[in-house]
């Protein structure tokens, strides 16, 4: 490979890519371990965690993950290695499952539209507030009334998001609060912080009569037996799907849900899965309305959501499919009966039960001495209950509670009472008749036919076979770093010592997690060259937002509240300006020059023009174009000279580790996409993690949390629901760091750049490379310019992307950061054989393009314009194309032994947006669709 790229050695190549001025002078001092040694040591660390039976609640509940889902989804690279389903033709399995998730949420909440998941319940509540603010009817002051019964972490996230946007929060009972013209929305939680069920109907009517809107936070399992908020008049409904078979994981990852009215569908954050048709009229799933790409609207975006929780949403969806409405209701009824039984026994022994109506949580009051004795008894039995205030115990039941657990709980609140006493008075309910659910839900056949393990296994595998992941081929996505997710890194995530810890369990029970956090923070600090790290942000965009809030707090602490301007290059990721807007900052765009680099003269001019207000610069390094800009230190100095801070977007950190660092280039802080550089899998569209690393002067402002103390001495409010975000998947990056060590991670960086330059040399004769460094090299990714090809032949980047599917590859990044281009990132994980296979495909496609240019192929009816080709079409008796079936399906010989078949032909996106359908459709919904599609193809 070095011979091909024309470099005498790997080090010589790196010298031609990374500017000498920013190279690290000493290697990373992080020791490496073998897989066996690492896993053995981690077993010892895991043993330091104490897994107690936990009934704290607050939106987090222990759950049984059906083994068929654990083995075939959670632990299956066919589900956890694919990318976000931007290329829908090779993502039909995940898209169908996410549609199941949306349908389940819509049915349970009683709302017409739901998205395909958000990051966590608290951020979903904050997104609900933001949506209601956007659709408000009146100008002027913005006030959001929040019920005092919200969870503490939900309250904290609302405060985090409200302040930068100028939203005033009033924590008042919405049944009596003043709902004047300044109030644009109301938020209610049911079951609430006390576990009490709230009758949303009268509140919603009062809110609507006042001309405003209402959002409701709720619990999916409760909604199988409790009337849904949608039927009570809610405008937005949010919550967590965690208790539907997703492990606690000390806080995540978990899929939040977000449902709303059809009128607000274009304002909804996150991704929306819709139903369309392919070129042959078959049903086909896709992401609809470009809600998936809010961030491309930059500073005009309505949300910075980029990562969802697709893998966890799919687990929750499969849990719903496996249990069905009858099974889910049975689980809910059992949990409710247990709660009622414990409450009855406690009341009989002198406790006061403070919740008149409840689902799974009882709130018991007694003298402090009685509470102290009960607490001691619970701790002796290894049980975590919640003690929210003096004289009060709260107990939240869940589906894992056995008769033995119930007996232990009985001994805590009613010592001496026999277990039989729980059933003495027969079944009872604590749900008033007015709140009992009477409507049916999850009636679609998909939720009513897969209840044996055999059926469930076959259904899961049938969906998996429709998708393309890293388990089958390289995914050459620029900017997204689709690298190996090693099995040894993944395995510990499912260990019960890590998977079953509640995020608000006493910290002494999580000593193993704390060791992992401390060691990972230390390693990330060494890699970035910074002083301190927060592991809390649970996506890259959340990391951006957290970093900007830290900078904002730093300026405020210095009395410089007026610093609110962010300089952002034209080439930046779209989430940068979206996050800046969310942080209440004003975006000033900096131009790029003809070579794609930041225009330093324009930067100087805009820094000077905004000298008094300059907050920071957001810069991606290496650039979004895949080049190390040699003026980076000068750029950082300009910003510092004008009183600003430098925030480095860590999306391209895979080209830095061990060779340079954010501190070395002159930055003050950065976020790190652990789902890119540090090997957390993309999960078909999430999870992700986006920790931030900061210099010493910013360390005091790292995010805090209202339940578990974390963060700096002057901590900003939390940006995620849990103290350490999606804590369990930090184990993956911890394993990556510990098993590679400093030398291994540095070698990975070198190999990533060798692989990229190898592709450049091989493919540049066929496709122009848009940007290179001063020595003619690229960094870890490169951009192929297809605009001249389109001008000559009419074949565009989308045609090439779809045709690559016929060759068994996921498409590169399409039209980002430059329209009409393909951005390719091979990563260090791919062997030369796979790189050569990709080059063979790209060269063959270039020959197919040339055939169009030469007139040997029809300009409209050719293998590129009709790609991809599904098996059903290639094997059909009806074949009218001028090219052969073999040309369509087997354009290179190697595919005869290794063929991936796209599940559908090219999808009609405009049809899907005109006929928006975002729930599982009945079969008769497609009557006439095939005929309409056939007519369109003829035209």
mmCIF file with all atom_site columns, C-alpha atoms in Angstrom, residues 19 45 51 99 141 157 202 452 464 526 723 726 822:
data_model
loop_
_atom_site.group_PDB
_atom_site.id
_atom_site.type_symbol
_atom_site.label_atom_id
_atom_site.label_alt_id
_atom_site.label_comp_id
_atom_site.label_asym_id
_atom_site.label_entity_id
_atom_site.label_seq_id
_atom_site.pdbx_PDB_ins_code
_atom_site.Cartn_x
_atom_site.Cartn_y
_atom_site.Cartn_z
_atom_site.occupancy
_atom_site.B_iso_or_equiv
_atom_site.pdbx_formal_charge
_atom_site.auth_seq_id
_atom_site.auth_comp_id
_atom_site.auth_asym_id
_atom_site.auth_atom_id
_atom_site.pdbx_PDB_model_num
ATOM 1  C CA . UNK A 1 19  ? 1.559   19.627  10.040 1.00 0.00 ? 19  UNK A CA 1
ATOM 2  C CA . UNK A 1 45  ? -14.023 -4.403  38.389 1.00 0.00 ? 45  UNK A CA 1
ATOM 3  C CA . UNK A 1 51  ? -26.478 -5.208  42.207 1.00 0.00 ? 51  UNK A CA 1
ATOM 4  C CA . UNK A 1 99  ? -42.225 1.751   12.365 1.00 0.00 ? 99  UNK A CA 1
ATOM 5  C CA . UNK A 1 141 ? -42.703 36.956  26.959 1.00 0.00 ? 141 UNK A CA 1
ATOM 6  C CA . UNK A 1 157 ? -33.204 19.461  31.867 1.00 0.00 ? 157 UNK A CA 1
ATOM 7  C CA . UNK A 1 202 ? -59.540 18.612  33.248 1.00 0.00 ? 202 UNK A CA 1
ATOM 8  C CA . UNK A 1 452 ? -43.519 -18.078 20.497 1.00 0.00 ? 452 UNK A CA 1
ATOM 9  C CA . UNK A 1 464 ? -32.041 -8.557  9.741  1.00 0.00 ? 464 UNK A CA 1
ATOM 10 C CA . UNK A 1 526 ? -4.454  12.391  27.907 1.00 0.00 ? 526 UNK A CA 1
ATOM 11 C CA . UNK A 1 723 ? -25.410 11.547  35.673 1.00 0.00 ? 723 UNK A CA 1
ATOM 12 C CA . UNK A 1 726 ? -25.581 6.242   28.615 1.00 0.00 ? 726 UNK A CA 1
ATOM 13 C CA . UNK A 1 822 ? -19.383 11.489  -2.265 1.00 0.00 ? 822 UNK A CA 1
#
